[in-house]
Amino acid sequence: MATQKQKKQEKPIVLFVNEEKEPLFSKKNRSLVTDPLNDNNPITVQVLGICSALAITVQLKPALVMAIAVMAVVVASNVIVSLIRNFIPNRIRIIVQLVIVAGLVVLVDLVLKAFAYDVSKQLSVFVGLIITNCIVMGRLEAFALANGPWKSFLDGIGNAAGYGAILVIVAFFRELLGSGKLFGFHVVPQAFYDMGYMNNGLMLLSPMALITVGLLIWVQRSRNRKLIEK
Amino acid sequence: MSFLRNKIDQLKKPFLKGAKFEKYAPAFGALETFLFVPNHTTKKGAHVRDAVDLKRTMFMVIIALLPALVYGMYNTGYQHFSQLGEAFTFWDAFLHGAYKMIPMIVVSYAVGLGIEFIFAIYRGHEVNEGYLVTGLLIPMIMPIDLPLWMLAISVVFSVLIGKEAFGGTGMNILNPALTARAFAFFAYPTFMSGDKVWVSEATNIDAISGETILGKLAAGKDVAWNASDMFFGSIPGSVSETSTLWILVGAAILILTGVGSWRIIVGGFIGAALTALLLNQFPVNALMGFPWYQHLIVGGLAFGIVFMATDPVTASQTQTGKWIYGLLVGFFCILIRVLNPAYPEGVMLAILLMNVFAPTIDHYVVNANIKRRKKRLIAVQNIKTVS
C-alpha cells in the first residue's frame, strides 16, 4: 500500500512539459501534420465533414474563410481539451468537449461578423454548424484526449489543413468552371465567351461538389494504391 | 471469308502477346470482333452460349433506332423550313436534318469511343460494346442546335462519371445517355429548354415559335397541333423523340427480337396513362386537363420508355420488378410533367430516378419470392407431419 501511494505522489499532473522528451519537430510529430494532407485526409479518406464541403464551395473566398475558421476551432479545441484531458471525468467528456467547441465557434462567428461581414453572411449558418463538423469532435475523441498539447496542436493543424486543402481545390474548380471567376475576379477571357463558351451551371449546384470530391478521391487513390480497400 | 480471316490474322501479329503493340490489343480486338465472333472458349464449368452476343444485341437496338432517327432528321428540316415559310421537298428537309445531325453523331461516337478505348487499354480489358447504342442515343435526345462542344462535354461526363467510375459497361447505375442529357440540361439550361432551341436555327429567325407542346402548356399558351401531328411527329422537340409511330416500330423490333422487355414498355405506358387519367379528373390548369392519350404521344415519353427504360443494365432484372419499374417510370413521368412547372418534360428525370431504385425493387421482389417458397415448404412439412 505504501509504495502505491508513493508512486501516485511521484507522478504530478503535467501541463506544459514535453512528456516524451522528443524534439519538437521529430519525424513522428511532422507526420501528424503531413499525414492528414494526403494518406489520412479527413475528407477524401475518412469521409468526414462532407456537408460543409458541399455547401460552401461555390466560391473560393468563402471556402478559404471556412477553412481558416475550422482550423482555428480544431486547433484551439484540440489544445484546450488536451490540456484538461486528465481532469475530465470520462462519463461527461462529450458534453465538456461540446461546451468548449461551442464557445470557440461563437468566438469565430463573432470575429467573422466583426471583420468579414460579407463573407460571414455568405457562410450564414455554416459557421455555426462547424460545431457539428465531424472532424472537430473526431479529433478530440481520437487524438486530443490521449495526447499532449503540442501533439494535439500539430494534429489540429494537419487535419484542418487537409480539410481546407480539399475545400479550396473543390471551390477552385467550381468557381472557375461555374462562374468563370476566381476570388470574384473574372479569369475566363471575354474572347472565350464570344466564341460560344458558356459557364457550366451544374457546377454551381451541390451535386457537382459531391462529384468533384469523388473525382479527387479517384485521382488520389489511383496515385496512392495503398488507400484502396481490398 | 478465309481471305478476310487471313488478312486480319496478318494484321493481328503485332498485337499478340509479347509482340510490339501488345498493350493496344483491346483496341484491335474491338475492331476485329466487328467482323468475326471471337473464338475464345470458356475454361471452367458449363456455359450456355448463344450466337447473339453483346455486340449483336446492341446492333439490334441500333436497327430499332434507325426509323426514329431518319424521321427525326426529316422532321428537323420540316420544322425549319415550315416555320420559315419556305417551299421545300422531302429531300430538302431530310438533307437539312442530316447536315445538322451527322456532326453530332460523329462527335458523340468519337469522344465516347475515345474514352472507352483509353480505359480499355489502361485497364487491360476488352472494349465493351455498350457505347454503340449510347453514342447514337445521345444526339437523338438533344435539341438540334446544341453546340458540339457542349455535346462533347456531356458525353465525357456520362462516360467518365456515369459509367467508367462504376467500372464500365454493365456496372453503371444510371442510363449513360440520360446522364449526358441530364448533365447538359442542368449545366447549360439556356440551350436545353425554352422556345429557341427546338427548331433548327431558331435563334437566327425572330418570328419563329419553337416551343414544345409541353412547354407551351406549362406556359399556359394554346397548342396549335392536333393529336395526329403528335402521333406522326411533325412537332418541335428533341431530334428523334417526336414521332410516336416510328418509335413504336422500333419498339416492335425490340420486342420481337427479345432485346427489349415488353413488360417495361407496356408497364410504362399503362402507368403514364393511369396517372394522366387520374389527373384529368381535376383539371385545374392546362397540363392537368391535357387528355391522357395525348400525354402518351407527346414529348419524350414514348422514346424514353421504349429505348431508355428498357436498358438491360439499369432496369430491374426480375419479371415482377420490371412491371413495377415500368409502371413507376410512367407514373413519375406524368407527375413531374404536370405538377412541376420548372420541368415541362419529366421522362428523363423519371427514368433516372427509377434507375436508382431498380436494385431495391429487385431486392424486395426476390425476397418476397424466397418468403413465399419458405411458406410453401413449411405448409408441405406440416401436411407431412399431420399425415
XYZ file of C-alpha atoms in Angstrom:
617
model
C 0.000 0.000 0.000
C 2.668 2.409 0.969
C 4.585 2.002 -2.245
C 1.476 2.584 -4.287
C 0.747 5.830 -2.516
C 4.292 6.921 -3.074
C 4.016 6.250 -6.764
C 0.855 8.304 -7.019
C 2.545 11.226 -5.329
C 5.543 10.901 -7.573
C 3.502 11.420 -10.691
C 2.377 15.052 -10.764
C -0.082 16.322 -13.333
C 1.932 17.586 -16.234
C 0.698 20.515 -18.262
C 3.355 22.135 -20.390
C 6.231 19.709 -20.160
C 7.101 17.768 -23.269
C 6.339 14.342 -21.877
C 8.103 12.082 -24.333
C 11.222 14.208 -24.370
C 11.453 14.160 -28.112
C 12.397 17.095 -30.342
C 9.537 19.461 -31.213
C 9.636 18.573 -34.880
C 10.563 14.930 -34.700
C 9.614 12.696 -37.575
C 6.568 11.452 -35.699
C 5.396 14.957 -34.960
C 5.877 16.049 -38.536
C 3.816 13.151 -39.745
C 0.975 14.425 -37.541
C 0.775 17.427 -39.843
C 1.578 15.798 -43.173
C -0.460 12.596 -42.840
C -3.892 14.234 -42.914
C -2.867 16.155 -46.014
C -2.721 13.007 -48.093
C -2.814 9.446 -46.716
C -5.278 10.185 -43.957
C -7.191 13.125 -45.363
C -10.312 13.845 -43.316
C -12.491 14.372 -46.410
C -11.175 12.068 -49.108
C -10.077 9.153 -46.939
C -12.086 9.356 -43.724
C -15.061 10.973 -45.481
C -15.776 13.403 -42.643
C -17.072 16.949 -42.878
C -18.667 16.377 -46.274
C -21.754 18.535 -45.666
C -19.862 21.775 -45.310
C -17.601 20.797 -48.210
C -20.690 20.629 -50.408
C -22.367 23.722 -49.072
C -19.735 26.442 -49.114
C -17.500 25.579 -52.060
C -19.368 27.517 -54.752
C -16.752 30.261 -54.498
C -13.145 30.308 -53.358
C -13.385 33.131 -50.834
C -15.990 31.600 -48.505
C -14.233 28.243 -48.824
C -10.931 29.763 -47.733
C -12.540 31.620 -44.842
C -14.317 28.449 -43.805
C -11.043 26.529 -43.915
C -9.383 29.112 -41.669
C -12.349 29.173 -39.282
C -12.338 25.386 -38.973
C -8.599 25.432 -38.417
C -8.961 27.936 -35.598
C -11.661 25.856 -33.930
C -9.950 22.490 -34.373
C -6.555 23.695 -33.173
C -7.875 25.658 -30.211
C -10.271 22.943 -29.048
C -7.624 20.270 -29.508
C -5.154 22.179 -27.345
C -7.703 23.065 -24.653
C -9.102 19.556 -24.376
C -5.608 18.113 -24.372
C -4.643 20.418 -21.510
C -7.558 19.408 -19.328
C -7.795 15.808 -20.515
C -6.677 14.458 -17.159
C -9.400 16.329 -15.247
C -12.365 15.488 -17.482
C -14.468 12.699 -15.992
C -14.818 10.119 -18.717
C -18.603 9.954 -18.457
C -19.281 13.586 -19.254
C -16.399 14.164 -21.652
C -18.654 14.660 -24.678
C -20.606 17.469 -23.062
C -17.395 19.130 -21.887
C -15.970 18.935 -25.391
C -19.178 20.321 -26.827
C -19.127 23.300 -24.484
C -15.552 24.087 -25.456
C -16.205 23.712 -29.170
C -19.427 25.709 -28.969
C -17.649 28.542 -27.182
C -14.935 28.611 -29.805
C -17.436 28.572 -32.641
C -19.291 31.515 -31.158
C -15.988 33.354 -30.907
C -15.158 32.614 -34.548
C -18.630 33.665 -35.627
C -18.329 36.995 -33.792
C -14.857 37.634 -35.225
C -16.133 36.963 -38.740
C -19.116 39.245 -38.222
C -16.832 41.996 -36.990
C -14.079 41.790 -39.590
C -15.514 39.990 -42.624
C -19.200 40.720 -42.581
C -19.991 39.904 -46.235
C -18.267 36.522 -46.100
C -19.964 35.826 -42.800
C -23.315 36.475 -44.463
C -22.396 34.160 -47.331
C -21.427 31.377 -44.975
C -24.635 32.009 -42.989
C -25.484 29.035 -40.803
C -22.450 27.046 -41.810
C -20.208 28.933 -39.382
C -22.462 27.886 -36.545
C -22.547 24.387 -37.955
C -18.796 23.991 -37.502
C -19.797 22.608 -34.119
C -21.367 19.649 -35.867
C -18.372 19.124 -38.143
C -17.326 15.560 -37.515
C -13.671 16.481 -37.876
C -13.723 18.641 -34.737
C -15.287 16.056 -32.439
C -13.429 13.277 -34.205
C -10.018 14.757 -33.487
C -10.953 15.500 -29.862
C -12.137 11.963 -29.261
C -9.477 10.201 -31.267
C -6.440 12.292 -30.526
C -6.597 15.155 -28.055
C -7.977 13.023 -25.225
C -4.922 10.783 -25.383
C -2.072 13.098 -26.344
C -0.244 16.125 -25.087
C -0.995 19.709 -26.089
C 1.861 20.125 -28.575
C 0.986 16.957 -30.445
C -2.688 17.855 -30.363
C -1.811 21.278 -31.723
C 0.059 19.701 -34.642
C -2.709 17.199 -35.208
C -5.257 20.007 -35.322
C -3.181 21.957 -37.824
C -2.748 18.893 -40.008
C -6.372 17.820 -40.082
C -7.750 21.299 -40.567
C -5.242 21.873 -43.362
C -6.204 18.596 -45.017
C -9.852 19.619 -44.810
C -9.110 23.131 -46.042
C -6.988 21.909 -48.933
C -9.838 19.814 -50.325
C -12.267 22.690 -49.762
C -10.067 25.088 -51.680
C -9.441 22.644 -54.548
C -13.156 21.920 -54.950
C -14.039 25.607 -54.704
C -11.344 26.445 -57.262
C -12.881 24.184 -59.888
C -16.451 25.085 -59.037
C -15.870 28.833 -59.214
C -13.669 28.605 -62.308
C -15.976 26.374 -64.322
C -19.254 27.505 -62.782
C -18.904 31.262 -62.944
C -15.615 31.836 -64.750
C -14.146 33.675 -61.770
C -11.526 33.180 -59.085
C -11.900 35.078 -55.797
C -14.608 37.076 -57.544
C -12.401 38.252 -60.414
C -13.174 37.254 -63.992
C -10.409 34.973 -65.213
C -12.047 33.423 -68.261
C -11.347 35.962 -71.004
C -14.247 37.600 -72.785
C -12.940 36.212 -76.086
C -13.910 32.724 -74.907
C -17.497 33.800 -74.304
C -17.582 35.476 -77.701
C -16.544 32.185 -79.270
C -19.508 30.463 -77.664
C -18.079 29.286 -74.365
C -20.560 29.134 -71.509
C -20.264 28.727 -67.774
C -21.360 25.348 -66.552
C -24.482 25.870 -64.447
C -24.262 22.411 -62.940
C -21.009 23.348 -61.193
C -22.959 25.812 -59.038
C -25.310 23.096 -57.787
C -24.245 20.969 -54.857
C -24.339 17.589 -56.683
C -21.310 18.736 -58.630
C -19.409 19.374 -55.384
C -20.019 15.772 -54.427
C -18.884 14.600 -57.858
C -15.777 16.805 -57.673
C -14.890 15.328 -54.287
C -15.487 11.907 -55.804
C -13.130 12.675 -58.669
C -10.486 13.882 -56.191
C -10.838 10.579 -54.334
C -10.483 8.735 -57.643
C -7.316 10.651 -58.556
C -5.841 10.261 -55.078
C -6.440 6.515 -54.957
C -5.113 5.819 -58.392
C -1.912 7.644 -57.421
C -1.733 6.119 -53.958
C -2.589 2.443 -54.333
C -2.357 1.569 -50.649
C -5.546 3.529 -49.938
C -7.669 1.107 -51.964
C -9.695 -1.230 -49.781
C -9.385 -4.885 -50.557
C -14.256 -15.379 -95.935
C -10.982 -17.161 -95.268
C -9.191 -14.478 -97.256
C -10.512 -11.857 -94.827
C -9.603 -14.042 -91.870
C -6.053 -14.481 -93.143
C -5.661 -10.757 -93.712
C -6.845 -9.994 -90.201
C -4.563 -12.620 -88.706
C -1.672 -10.985 -90.506
C -2.626 -7.578 -89.158
C -3.087 -9.033 -85.715
C 0.508 -10.224 -85.357
C 1.966 -7.100 -83.729
C -0.864 -7.136 -81.162
C -0.334 -10.684 -79.932
C 1.155 -11.469 -76.532
C 4.783 -10.456 -76.267
C 4.693 -8.532 -79.527
C 5.317 -4.856 -80.068
C 1.825 -3.418 -79.588
C 0.573 -5.892 -77.004
C -0.768 -3.021 -74.899
C -3.155 -1.958 -77.627
C -4.621 -5.425 -78.130
C -8.035 -4.420 -76.664
C -8.392 -1.706 -79.289
C -7.576 -4.144 -82.072
C -9.845 -6.794 -80.623
C -12.752 -4.356 -80.559
C -12.417 -3.752 -84.291
C -11.814 -7.418 -85.057
C -14.964 -8.606 -83.320
C -16.996 -6.347 -85.576
C -16.256 -8.834 -88.325
C -15.801 -12.148 -86.549
C -17.226 -13.725 -83.441
C -14.235 -14.229 -81.124
C -13.100 -17.834 -80.776
C -12.490 -17.751 -77.031
C -13.689 -20.786 -75.148
C -14.598 -20.796 -71.504
C -12.096 -22.628 -69.364
C -14.149 -23.697 -66.348
C -17.601 -25.147 -65.835
C -20.507 -25.437 -68.212
C -21.778 -22.360 -70.029
C -24.748 -21.884 -72.264
C -23.573 -19.860 -75.243
C -25.629 -18.054 -77.800
C -24.656 -16.650 -81.161
C -26.278 -13.370 -80.170
C -23.542 -11.782 -78.068
C -23.480 -8.259 -76.678
C -22.316 -6.738 -79.937
C -25.179 -8.278 -81.916
C -27.699 -7.310 -79.247
C -26.515 -3.741 -79.409
C -26.791 -3.735 -83.185
C -30.412 -4.845 -82.856
C -31.087 -1.742 -80.766
C -29.380 0.441 -83.353
C -31.563 -1.044 -86.092
C -34.598 -0.354 -83.949
C -33.446 3.230 -83.516
C -32.983 3.901 -87.228
C -36.656 4.613 -88.149
C -36.915 7.235 -85.406
C -33.523 8.665 -86.379
C -34.390 9.010 -90.059
C -37.747 10.555 -89.273
C -36.057 12.854 -86.757
C -33.704 14.117 -89.457
C -36.632 14.769 -91.769
C -38.626 16.479 -89.042
C -35.680 18.748 -88.208
C -35.732 20.069 -91.764
C -39.526 20.097 -91.848
C -39.754 22.285 -88.737
C -37.024 24.575 -90.007
C -38.483 25.179 -93.471
C -42.134 25.275 -92.474
C -41.505 27.799 -89.713
C -39.521 29.838 -92.188
C -42.427 29.661 -94.636
C -40.275 28.361 -97.468
C -41.271 25.749 -100.029
C -39.320 22.516 -99.707
C -39.278 18.896 -100.810
C -38.796 15.795 -98.715
C -35.121 15.645 -99.648
C -34.512 19.297 -98.759
C -35.850 18.670 -95.301
C -34.029 15.372 -94.868
C -30.692 16.753 -96.044
C -31.006 19.766 -93.739
C -31.598 17.400 -90.839
C -28.754 15.112 -91.846
C -26.427 18.090 -92.237
C -27.250 19.082 -88.661
C -27.399 15.620 -87.189
C -24.372 13.802 -88.620
C -21.760 16.078 -86.961
C -23.488 15.449 -83.626
C -23.393 11.689 -84.120
C -19.744 11.800 -85.202
C -18.730 13.895 -82.189
C -20.664 11.678 -79.811
C -19.062 8.490 -81.125
C -15.562 9.949 -81.430
C -15.478 11.316 -77.890
C -17.258 8.405 -76.225
C -15.400 5.628 -78.008
C -12.136 7.501 -77.477
C -12.656 7.374 -73.714
C -13.768 3.721 -73.894
C -10.638 2.738 -75.842
C -8.332 4.616 -73.478
C -9.891 2.920 -70.460
C -9.795 -0.498 -72.123
C -6.092 -0.143 -72.890
C -5.305 1.307 -69.473
C -7.225 -1.343 -67.577
C -6.309 -4.137 -69.971
C -9.825 -5.410 -70.672
C -11.731 -5.703 -73.925
C -13.550 -2.684 -75.297
C -17.189 -3.070 -74.356
C -19.944 -2.583 -76.857
C -22.236 -0.615 -74.584
C -21.304 2.688 -76.129
C -22.524 1.724 -79.599
C -26.110 2.395 -78.545
C -25.380 5.181 -76.083
C -23.409 7.079 -78.699
C -26.355 7.115 -81.059
C -28.933 7.786 -78.350
C -27.218 10.890 -77.009
C -27.516 13.044 -80.159
C -31.040 11.718 -80.692
C -32.318 13.136 -77.406
C -30.595 16.515 -77.592
C -32.000 19.715 -79.071
C -30.805 20.063 -82.652
C -28.854 23.274 -82.142
C -26.821 22.180 -79.116
C -23.228 23.347 -79.722
C -20.953 20.404 -80.459
C -18.527 21.168 -77.629
C -21.386 21.014 -75.102
C -22.361 17.667 -76.581
C -18.752 16.505 -76.240
C -18.560 17.569 -72.573
C -21.859 15.860 -71.816
C -20.523 12.676 -73.414
C -17.312 12.923 -71.387
C -19.313 13.380 -68.207
C -21.651 10.480 -68.849
C -18.980 8.011 -69.959
C -16.447 9.011 -67.315
C -18.617 9.580 -64.271
C -21.792 7.760 -65.261
C -20.036 4.620 -66.442
C -16.266 4.216 -66.061
C -16.219 5.403 -62.454
C -18.522 2.498 -61.632
C -16.414 0.002 -63.583
C -17.522 0.255 -67.207
C -20.296 -1.262 -69.276
C -22.717 -3.331 -67.260
C -21.766 -1.765 -63.932
C -23.400 1.639 -64.317
C -26.301 2.630 -62.100
C -27.722 5.343 -64.340
C -28.532 5.157 -68.021
C -25.495 6.810 -69.686
C -27.454 8.529 -72.453
C -29.823 10.120 -69.964
C -26.896 11.037 -67.727
C -25.466 13.000 -70.641
C -28.796 14.715 -71.229
C -29.291 15.496 -67.552
C -25.792 16.964 -67.405
C -26.452 19.215 -70.394
C -29.890 20.087 -69.022
C -28.565 21.371 -65.713
C -25.243 22.723 -66.963
C -26.475 24.681 -69.991
C -30.188 25.282 -69.374
C -30.447 28.021 -71.994
C -29.522 25.522 -74.706
C -31.707 22.738 -73.388
C -35.072 24.365 -72.739
C -37.146 27.343 -73.730
C -38.615 28.366 -77.064
C -35.452 28.915 -79.106
C -33.781 25.544 -79.123
C -36.223 23.031 -80.577
C -36.339 24.278 -84.148
C -33.168 24.237 -86.202
C -31.539 27.684 -86.359
C -34.422 29.251 -84.489
C -32.174 31.830 -82.855
C -31.480 33.414 -86.245
C -35.156 33.903 -87.030
C -37.189 36.256 -84.886
C -40.646 35.210 -85.975
C -40.195 31.589 -85.115
C -42.124 29.939 -82.313
C -40.303 26.802 -81.423
C -41.710 25.768 -78.102
C -42.550 22.164 -77.489
C -46.162 21.310 -76.790
C -45.436 20.597 -73.145
C -43.514 23.864 -72.874
C -46.491 25.741 -74.279
C -48.890 24.041 -71.943
C -46.679 24.809 -68.951
C -46.579 28.447 -70.020
C -50.364 28.472 -70.415
C -50.382 29.001 -74.193
C -52.654 27.393 -76.791
C -51.443 24.369 -78.715
C -51.899 24.522 -82.476
C -51.148 20.863 -83.151
C -53.711 18.085 -83.098
C -53.343 14.519 -81.907
C -52.363 13.121 -85.319
C -49.481 15.631 -85.565
C -48.326 14.439 -82.173
C -48.590 10.777 -83.177
C -46.814 11.110 -86.520
C -44.341 13.562 -85.085
C -44.435 16.797 -87.081
C -43.929 18.822 -83.914
C -40.894 20.563 -82.423
C -38.849 18.653 -79.892
C -35.586 16.839 -79.361
C -34.385 15.275 -82.597
C -35.897 11.794 -82.533
C -38.499 11.850 -79.807
C -41.335 13.458 -81.746
C -42.735 10.613 -83.822
C -44.564 8.061 -81.704
C -45.288 5.984 -84.818
C -41.652 5.307 -85.688
C -40.756 4.797 -82.042
C -43.435 2.107 -81.890
C -41.891 0.495 -84.969
C -38.608 0.435 -83.057
C -40.413 -0.977 -80.030
C -41.833 -3.767 -82.199
C -38.332 -4.658 -83.418
C -37.012 -4.666 -79.845
C -39.826 -6.858 -78.552
C -39.828 -9.289 -81.497
C -36.085 -9.875 -81.226
C -36.365 -10.203 -77.461
C -33.862 -7.412 -76.850
C -36.195 -5.033 -75.036
C -38.544 -6.059 -72.253
C -42.197 -5.713 -73.254
C -43.121 -5.680 -69.584
C -41.279 -2.407 -69.030
C -42.678 -0.820 -72.191
C -46.290 -1.824 -71.520
C -45.937 -1.061 -67.825
C -44.568 2.394 -68.608
C -47.432 3.303 -70.922
C -50.059 1.953 -68.517
C -48.513 3.818 -65.596
C -48.433 7.079 -67.537
C -51.973 6.621 -68.876
C -53.463 5.870 -65.457
C -51.667 8.778 -63.805
C -52.747 11.177 -66.540
C -56.302 9.841 -66.355
C -56.333 10.434 -62.617
C -55.052 13.987 -63.013
C -57.606 14.629 -65.762
C -60.302 14.341 -63.120
C -59.005 17.550 -61.525
C -58.292 19.832 -64.494
C -57.083 22.839 -62.508
C -54.597 24.013 -65.143
C -53.901 23.287 -68.804
C -51.426 20.496 -68.112
C -53.696 18.679 -65.680
C -56.506 18.836 -68.179
C -54.325 17.648 -71.066
C -56.042 14.472 -72.361
C -54.382 11.317 -71.116
C -53.944 9.726 -74.545
C -52.170 12.846 -75.775
C -49.788 12.634 -72.837
C -48.642 9.303 -74.238
C -47.846 10.563 -77.728
C -46.322 13.932 -76.889
C -42.783 14.681 -75.798
C -40.159 12.131 -74.975
C -42.333 9.706 -73.027
C -42.580 7.076 -75.768
C -38.919 7.371 -76.713
C -37.786 7.226 -73.104
C -39.904 4.236 -72.183
C -39.063 2.253 -75.327
C -35.343 2.923 -75.661
C -34.108 4.195 -72.277
C -36.163 2.498 -69.596
C -35.576 -0.898 -71.224
C -31.780 -0.596 -70.899
C -30.996 -4.069 -69.513
C -28.212 -2.792 -67.252
C -30.097 -0.117 -65.360
C -33.623 -1.548 -65.340
C -34.995 -4.092 -62.913
C -33.958 -7.660 -63.643
C -36.860 -9.669 -62.231
C -40.107 -10.133 -64.166
C -42.315 -8.670 -61.443
C -39.734 -5.987 -60.847
C -39.970 -4.949 -64.498
C -43.702 -4.358 -64.171
C -43.240 -2.271 -61.027
C -40.317 -0.393 -62.561
C -42.218 0.360 -65.779
C -45.371 1.482 -64.004
C -43.410 3.796 -61.724
C -41.475 5.311 -64.645
C -44.786 6.215 -66.284
C -46.236 7.462 -63.024
C -43.312 9.749 -62.161
C -43.016 10.997 -65.723
C -46.564 12.369 -65.738
C -46.258 13.584 -62.165
C -43.122 15.628 -62.918
C -44.623 16.930 -66.153
C -47.856 18.087 -64.642
C -47.044 19.137 -61.108
C -43.634 20.749 -61.566
C -43.776 23.785 -63.839
C -39.975 24.043 -63.923
C -39.677 20.763 -65.824
C -42.252 20.572 -68.621
C -40.793 17.196 -69.659
C -40.471 14.552 -66.968
C -39.423 11.331 -68.609
C -35.676 11.928 -68.258
C -35.832 12.562 -64.529
C -38.400 9.799 -64.024
C -36.190 7.167 -65.634
C -33.055 8.348 -63.825
C -34.943 8.231 -60.541
C -36.206 4.719 -61.184
C -32.713 3.609 -62.300
C -31.603 4.367 -58.776
C -34.472 2.362 -57.290
C -34.276 -0.607 -59.675
C -31.941 -2.687 -57.448
C -34.179 -2.004 -54.443
C -37.232 -3.205 -56.378
C -35.370 -6.362 -57.382
C -34.268 -6.941 -53.812
C -37.823 -6.922 -52.486
C -39.161 -8.999 -55.370
C -36.527 -11.662 -54.758
C -37.084 -11.585 -51.003
C -40.851 -11.912 -51.459
C -40.252 -14.966 -53.614
C -37.982 -16.524 -51.015
C -40.585 -15.913 -48.318
C -43.363 -17.407 -50.449
C -41.364 -20.542 -51.109
C -40.439 -20.871 -47.446
C -44.104 -20.653 -46.528
C -44.910 -23.332 -49.074
C -42.159 -25.534 -47.693
C -43.458 -25.160 -44.150
C -47.001 -25.905 -45.329
C -45.824 -29.092 -47.048
C -43.893 -30.156 -43.966
C -46.955 -29.574 -41.778
C -49.082 -31.759 -44.053
C -46.474 -34.498 -43.872
C -46.264 -34.419 -40.093
C -50.057 -34.473 -39.785
C -50.449 -37.410 -42.106
